[in-house]
Amino acid sequence: MKKILLSSILFLTTFAIFAQEQPVEEGNTGNQQEEISEEQEEEENRKNRFGVKAGYSSVAVDLGVISLSVDGFYAGLMAEFSATDKILIQPEVLYSRAAEANIIHGAVLAKYYVVENLSILAGPQATYFIGEEDVEDNSFGVDVAVGVGFDITDDLFADLKYAYGLTERGDENDFIPYKVNTFQIGLGYKF
């Protein structure tokens, strides 16, 4: 169903782009019109895209006095939706594994292009620990995520993100309440 919906949206977007082409005016050559159409198509492609990303992940448990971290990996799906020429909304759902911890990260980030290929990211992120019996009561948390992104090509990108845990985890059985922070760096590909 998602593939049909995505294909329909892509078809309608492509149809709308070609339907809006202006006739060639006197004095304009066909090459100038093609350049304008290519720029419009490139801008439209940059507005709404889907992709995948993966890379290195570090999960840190902040106990207040000390912090313990574990290295791992992450992989998942992301999308970009245009809000303005320089601002995009980037929702993403990522799975990360560090030692014995399995975590789902869901974020909605505002992406602002500082210069052409360099962007900054910020927004809320939710984390959910999967299948951990000892953190069952504390499996859900809320974070604030910030980061930077760099478009290597139109399709390939790299990004770095740090998420600071706002939710204090731990219950009456725990001696010390803790927060979970994550650091991720990796590559992605947009379709």
PDB file of C-alpha atoms in Angstrom:
ATOM      1  CA  MET A   1       0.000   0.000   0.000  1.00  0.00           C
ATOM      2  CA  LYS A   2       2.827   2.412   0.865  1.00  0.00           C
ATOM      3  CA  LYS A   3       4.546   1.692  -2.470  1.00  0.00           C
ATOM      4  CA  ILE A   4       1.330   2.440  -4.363  1.00  0.00           C
ATOM      5  CA  LEU A   5       0.831   5.688  -2.433  1.00  0.00           C
ATOM      6  CA  LEU A   6       4.473   6.727  -2.946  1.00  0.00           C
ATOM      7  CA  SER A   7       4.296   5.896  -6.667  1.00  0.00           C
ATOM      8  CA  SER A   8       1.081   7.904  -7.014  1.00  0.00           C
ATOM      9  CA  ILE A   9       2.590  10.928  -5.258  1.00  0.00           C
ATOM     10  CA  LEU A  10       5.728  10.702  -7.416  1.00  0.00           C
ATOM     11  CA  PHE A  11       3.627  10.450 -10.588  1.00  0.00           C
ATOM     12  CA  LEU A  12       1.446  13.424  -9.610  1.00  0.00           C
ATOM     13  CA  THR A  13       4.483  15.528  -8.656  1.00  0.00           C
ATOM     14  CA  THR A  14       6.198  14.721 -11.968  1.00  0.00           C
ATOM     15  CA  PHE A  15       2.993  15.460 -13.878  1.00  0.00           C
ATOM     16  CA  ALA A  16       2.606  18.795 -12.056  1.00  0.00           C
ATOM     17  CA  ILE A  17       6.191  19.802 -12.882  1.00  0.00           C
ATOM     18  CA  PHE A  18       5.770  19.117 -16.591  1.00  0.00           C
ATOM     19  CA  ALA A  19       2.307  20.691 -16.679  1.00  0.00           C
ATOM     20  CA  GLN A  20       3.711  23.963 -15.321  1.00  0.00           C
ATOM     21  CA  GLU A  21       6.364  24.366 -18.029  1.00  0.00           C
ATOM     22  CA  GLN A  22       6.056  27.750 -19.751  1.00  0.00           C
ATOM     23  CA  PRO A  23       6.123  28.019 -23.528  1.00  0.00           C
ATOM     24  CA  VAL A  24       9.384  29.248 -24.984  1.00  0.00           C
ATOM     25  CA  GLU A  25       9.196  33.025 -25.430  1.00  0.00           C
ATOM     26  CA  GLU A  26      10.804  34.935 -28.241  1.00  0.00           C
ATOM     27  CA  GLY A  27      14.474  35.482 -27.558  1.00  0.00           C
ATOM     28  CA  ASN A  28      14.691  32.424 -25.266  1.00  0.00           C
ATOM     29  CA  THR A  29      16.348  29.384 -26.661  1.00  0.00           C
ATOM     30  CA  GLY A  30      15.276  25.865 -25.872  1.00  0.00           C
ATOM     31  CA  ASN A  31      18.491  25.380 -23.876  1.00  0.00           C
ATOM     32  CA  GLN A  32      17.593  28.205 -21.477  1.00  0.00           C
ATOM     33  CA  GLN A  33      14.151  26.682 -20.943  1.00  0.00           C
ATOM     34  CA  GLU A  34      15.725  23.261 -20.307  1.00  0.00           C
ATOM     35  CA  GLU A  35      18.112  24.781 -17.724  1.00  0.00           C
ATOM     36  CA  ILE A  36      15.198  26.422 -15.893  1.00  0.00           C
ATOM     37  CA  SER A  37      13.220  23.154 -15.956  1.00  0.00           C
ATOM     38  CA  GLU A  38      16.216  21.201 -14.626  1.00  0.00           C
ATOM     39  CA  GLU A  39      16.627  23.716 -11.771  1.00  0.00           C
ATOM     40  CA  GLN A  40      12.921  23.468 -10.920  1.00  0.00           C
ATOM     41  CA  GLU A  41      13.064  19.665 -11.012  1.00  0.00           C
ATOM     42  CA  GLU A  42      16.172  19.620  -8.799  1.00  0.00           C
ATOM     43  CA  GLU A  43      14.489  21.959  -6.298  1.00  0.00           C
ATOM     44  CA  GLU A  44      11.333  19.822  -6.268  1.00  0.00           C
ATOM     45  CA  ASN A  45      13.388  16.644  -5.738  1.00  0.00           C
ATOM     46  CA  ARG A  46      15.136  18.244  -2.769  1.00  0.00           C
ATOM     47  CA  LYS A  47      11.819  19.110  -1.100  1.00  0.00           C
ATOM     48  CA  ASN A  48      10.307  15.685  -0.392  1.00  0.00           C
ATOM     49  CA  ARG A  49      12.527  12.624  -0.224  1.00  0.00           C
ATOM     50  CA  PHE A  50      12.822   9.294   1.573  1.00  0.00           C
ATOM     51  CA  GLY A  51      15.978   7.469   2.523  1.00  0.00           C
ATOM     52  CA  VAL A  52      17.966   5.062   4.647  1.00  0.00           C
ATOM     53  CA  LYS A  53      20.809   5.722   7.062  1.00  0.00           C
ATOM     54  CA  ALA A  54      23.224   3.690   9.177  1.00  0.00           C
ATOM     55  CA  GLY A  55      26.381   4.106  11.200  1.00  0.00           C
ATOM     56  CA  TYR A  56      28.132   4.132  14.571  1.00  0.00           C
ATOM     57  CA  SER A  57      26.152   4.636  17.785  1.00  0.00           C
ATOM     58  CA  SER A  58      27.254   5.236  21.353  1.00  0.00           C
ATOM     59  CA  VAL A  59      24.746   4.930  24.199  1.00  0.00           C
ATOM     60  CA  ALA A  60      25.724   6.573  27.480  1.00  0.00           C
ATOM     61  CA  VAL A  61      24.034   6.063  30.840  1.00  0.00           C
ATOM     62  CA  ASP A  62      24.427   9.251  32.864  1.00  0.00           C
ATOM     63  CA  LEU A  63      24.371   8.473  36.597  1.00  0.00           C
ATOM     64  CA  GLY A  64      24.947  12.082  37.599  1.00  0.00           C
ATOM     65  CA  VAL A  65      28.443  11.566  39.004  1.00  0.00           C
ATOM     66  CA  ILE A  66      29.741   9.203  36.311  1.00  0.00           C
ATOM     67  CA  SER A  67      28.707   8.192  32.821  1.00  0.00           C
ATOM     68  CA  LEU A  68      29.046   4.713  31.327  1.00  0.00           C
ATOM     69  CA  SER A  69      28.965   4.311  27.543  1.00  0.00           C
ATOM     70  CA  VAL A  70      28.615   1.354  25.201  1.00  0.00           C
ATOM     71  CA  ASP A  71      29.430   1.340  21.470  1.00  0.00           C
ATOM     72  CA  GLY A  72      27.239  -0.161  18.781  1.00  0.00           C
ATOM     73  CA  PHE A  73      25.518   0.567  15.470  1.00  0.00           C
ATOM     74  CA  TYR A  74      22.282   2.035  14.185  1.00  0.00           C
ATOM     75  CA  ALA A  75      20.214   1.699  10.993  1.00  0.00           C
ATOM     76  CA  GLY A  76      16.846   2.990   9.907  1.00  0.00           C
ATOM     77  CA  LEU A  77      14.580   5.056   7.699  1.00  0.00           C
ATOM     78  CA  MET A  78      14.233   8.804   7.275  1.00  0.00           C
ATOM     79  CA  ALA A  79      12.313  11.314   5.190  1.00  0.00           C
ATOM     80  CA  GLU A  80      12.570  15.001   4.313  1.00  0.00           C
ATOM     81  CA  PHE A  81       9.622  17.328   3.778  1.00  0.00           C
ATOM     82  CA  SER A  82      10.093  20.925   2.714  1.00  0.00           C
ATOM     83  CA  ALA A  83       8.809  23.680   5.001  1.00  0.00           C
ATOM     84  CA  THR A  84      10.632  26.584   3.245  1.00  0.00           C
ATOM     85  CA  ASP A  85      13.553  26.922   0.823  1.00  0.00           C
ATOM     86  CA  LYS A  86      16.105  26.393   3.611  1.00  0.00           C
ATOM     87  CA  ILE A  87      14.097  24.513   6.260  1.00  0.00           C
ATOM     88  CA  LEU A  88      13.023  20.893   6.011  1.00  0.00           C
ATOM     89  CA  ILE A  89      11.297  18.584   8.493  1.00  0.00           C
ATOM     90  CA  GLN A  90      13.142  15.283   8.907  1.00  0.00           C
ATOM     91  CA  PRO A  91      11.274  12.483  10.676  1.00  0.00           C
ATOM     92  CA  GLU A  92      13.289   9.325  11.249  1.00  0.00           C
ATOM     93  CA  VAL A  93      12.913   5.920  12.877  1.00  0.00           C
ATOM     94  CA  LEU A  94      16.161   4.167  13.798  1.00  0.00           C
ATOM     95  CA  TYR A  95      17.078   0.903  15.450  1.00  0.00           C
ATOM     96  CA  SER A  96      20.284   0.831  17.482  1.00  0.00           C
ATOM     97  CA  ARG A  97      22.088  -1.959  19.266  1.00  0.00           C
ATOM     98  CA  ALA A  98      24.765  -1.347  21.869  1.00  0.00           C
ATOM     99  CA  ALA A  99      25.975  -4.308  23.944  1.00  0.00           C
ATOM    100  CA  GLU A 100      22.745  -5.997  25.093  1.00  0.00           C
ATOM    101  CA  ALA A 101      20.529  -2.930  24.604  1.00  0.00           C
ATOM    102  CA  ASN A 102      18.081  -2.793  21.689  1.00  0.00           C
ATOM    103  CA  ILE A 103      16.667   0.702  21.224  1.00  0.00           C
ATOM    104  CA  ILE A 104      14.177   2.300  18.838  1.00  0.00           C
ATOM    105  CA  HIS A 105      14.724   6.035  18.272  1.00  0.00           C
ATOM    106  CA  GLY A 106      11.943   8.119  16.739  1.00  0.00           C
ATOM    107  CA  ALA A 107      12.767  11.755  16.011  1.00  0.00           C
ATOM    108  CA  VAL A 108      11.192  14.734  14.265  1.00  0.00           C
ATOM    109  CA  LEU A 109      13.983  17.151  13.442  1.00  0.00           C
ATOM    110  CA  ALA A 110      13.988  20.618  11.914  1.00  0.00           C
ATOM    111  CA  LYS A 111      16.757  20.773   9.304  1.00  0.00           C
ATOM    112  CA  TYR A 112      18.114  24.221   8.415  1.00  0.00           C
ATOM    113  CA  TYR A 113      20.581  24.706   5.550  1.00  0.00           C
ATOM    114  CA  VAL A 114      23.247  27.160   6.731  1.00  0.00           C
ATOM    115  CA  VAL A 115      24.970  26.998   3.336  1.00  0.00           C
ATOM    116  CA  GLU A 116      24.204  24.948   0.238  1.00  0.00           C
ATOM    117  CA  ASN A 117      25.296  21.489   1.467  1.00  0.00           C
ATOM    118  CA  LEU A 118      25.661  22.042   5.238  1.00  0.00           C
ATOM    119  CA  SER A 119      22.683  21.830   7.593  1.00  0.00           C
ATOM    120  CA  ILE A 120      21.993  21.894  11.310  1.00  0.00           C
ATOM    121  CA  LEU A 121      19.387  19.645  12.940  1.00  0.00           C
ATOM    122  CA  ALA A 122      17.354  20.011  16.125  1.00  0.00           C
ATOM    123  CA  GLY A 123      14.188  18.519  17.573  1.00  0.00           C
ATOM    124  CA  PRO A 124      12.559  16.061  19.958  1.00  0.00           C
ATOM    125  CA  GLN A 125      13.380  12.362  20.001  1.00  0.00           C
ATOM    126  CA  ALA A 126      11.689   9.454  21.741  1.00  0.00           C
ATOM    127  CA  THR A 127      13.629   6.348  22.766  1.00  0.00           C
ATOM    128  CA  TYR A 128      12.189   2.947  23.558  1.00  0.00           C
ATOM    129  CA  PHE A 129      14.159   0.005  24.936  1.00  0.00           C
ATOM    130  CA  ILE A 130      13.039  -3.308  23.416  1.00  0.00           C
ATOM    131  CA  GLY A 131      13.022  -6.606  25.297  1.00  0.00           C
ATOM    132  CA  GLU A 132      14.901  -5.480  28.397  1.00  0.00           C
ATOM    133  CA  GLU A 133      13.285  -7.062  31.455  1.00  0.00           C
ATOM    134  CA  ASP A 134      15.277  -4.996  33.950  1.00  0.00           C
ATOM    135  CA  VAL A 135      14.209  -1.684  32.330  1.00  0.00           C
ATOM    136  CA  GLU A 136      10.612  -2.668  31.615  1.00  0.00           C
ATOM    137  CA  ASP A 137       9.160   0.154  33.758  1.00  0.00           C
ATOM    138  CA  ASN A 138      11.629   2.646  32.267  1.00  0.00           C
ATOM    139  CA  SER A 139      11.642   1.594  28.632  1.00  0.00           C
ATOM    140  CA  PHE A 140      10.310   4.896  27.208  1.00  0.00           C
ATOM    141  CA  GLY A 141      12.181   8.215  27.297  1.00  0.00           C
ATOM    142  CA  VAL A 142      12.194  11.658  25.707  1.00  0.00           C
ATOM    143  CA  ASP A 143      15.345  13.371  24.407  1.00  0.00           C
ATOM    144  CA  VAL A 144      16.404  16.630  22.761  1.00  0.00           C
ATOM    145  CA  ALA A 145      18.472  15.946  19.640  1.00  0.00           C
ATOM    146  CA  VAL A 146      20.891  18.301  17.871  1.00  0.00           C
ATOM    147  CA  GLY A 147      23.280  17.651  15.012  1.00  0.00           C
ATOM    148  CA  VAL A 148      24.810  18.598  11.689  1.00  0.00           C
ATOM    149  CA  GLY A 149      24.416  17.149   8.232  1.00  0.00           C
ATOM    150  CA  PHE A 150      26.455  17.363   5.053  1.00  0.00           C
ATOM    151  CA  ASP A 151      25.170  16.514   1.569  1.00  0.00           C
ATOM    152  CA  ILE A 152      28.059  14.751  -0.186  1.00  0.00           C
ATOM    153  CA  THR A 153      26.017  14.448  -3.407  1.00  0.00           C
ATOM    154  CA  ASP A 154      22.336  15.030  -4.158  1.00  0.00           C
ATOM    155  CA  ASP A 155      21.595  11.519  -2.853  1.00  0.00           C
ATOM    156  CA  LEU A 156      24.432  10.639  -0.441  1.00  0.00           C
ATOM    157  CA  PHE A 157      24.780  12.425   2.905  1.00  0.00           C
ATOM    158  CA  ALA A 158      26.585  12.187   6.235  1.00  0.00           C
ATOM    159  CA  ASP A 159      25.250  13.330   9.582  1.00  0.00           C
ATOM    160  CA  LEU A 160      26.174  13.516  13.227  1.00  0.00           C
ATOM    161  CA  LYS A 161      23.563  13.673  16.007  1.00  0.00           C
ATOM    162  CA  TYR A 162      23.681  13.925  19.798  1.00  0.00           C
ATOM    163  CA  ALA A 163      20.540  13.302  21.853  1.00  0.00           C
ATOM    164  CA  TYR A 164      20.411  14.438  25.476  1.00  0.00           C
ATOM    165  CA  GLY A 165      18.014  12.397  27.616  1.00  0.00           C
ATOM    166  CA  LEU A 166      15.404  14.461  29.461  1.00  0.00           C
ATOM    167  CA  THR A 167      13.610  11.523  31.066  1.00  0.00           C
ATOM    168  CA  GLU A 168      14.971  10.387  34.401  1.00  0.00           C
ATOM    169  CA  ARG A 169      14.858   6.626  34.460  1.00  0.00           C
ATOM    170  CA  GLY A 170      14.913   4.347  37.450  1.00  0.00           C
ATOM    171  CA  ASP A 171      12.275   3.407  39.993  1.00  0.00           C
ATOM    172  CA  GLU A 172      12.130   2.817  43.744  1.00  0.00           C
ATOM    173  CA  ASN A 173      14.194  -0.366  43.344  1.00  0.00           C
ATOM    174  CA  ASP A 174      17.089   1.529  41.721  1.00  0.00           C
ATOM    175  CA  PHE A 175      19.649   3.184  43.970  1.00  0.00           C
ATOM    176  CA  ILE A 176      20.543   5.922  41.490  1.00  0.00           C
ATOM    177  CA  PRO A 177      18.203   7.434  38.883  1.00  0.00           C
ATOM    178  CA  TYR A 178      19.828   7.781  35.454  1.00  0.00           C
ATOM    179  CA  LYS A 179      19.411   9.371  32.020  1.00  0.00           C
ATOM    180  CA  VAL A 180      20.291   7.896  28.640  1.00  0.00           C
ATOM    181  CA  ASN A 181      22.204   9.993  26.062  1.00  0.00           C
ATOM    182  CA  THR A 182      23.076   8.869  22.534  1.00  0.00           C
ATOM    183  CA  PHE A 183      25.656   9.886  19.937  1.00  0.00           C
ATOM    184  CA  GLN A 184      25.324   8.770  16.312  1.00  0.00           C
ATOM    185  CA  ILE A 185      27.446   9.370  13.224  1.00  0.00           C
ATOM    186  CA  GLY A 186      26.852   7.756   9.866  1.00  0.00           C
ATOM    187  CA  LEU A 187      25.950   7.845   6.194  1.00  0.00           C
ATOM    188  CA  GLY A 188      22.638   7.875   4.432  1.00  0.00           C
ATOM    189  CA  TYR A 189      21.125   7.643   0.983  1.00  0.00           C
ATOM    190  CA  LYS A 190      18.039   9.536  -0.256  1.00  0.00           C
ATOM    191  CA  PHE A 191      15.800   8.188  -3.037  1.00  0.00           C
TER     192      PHE A 191
END
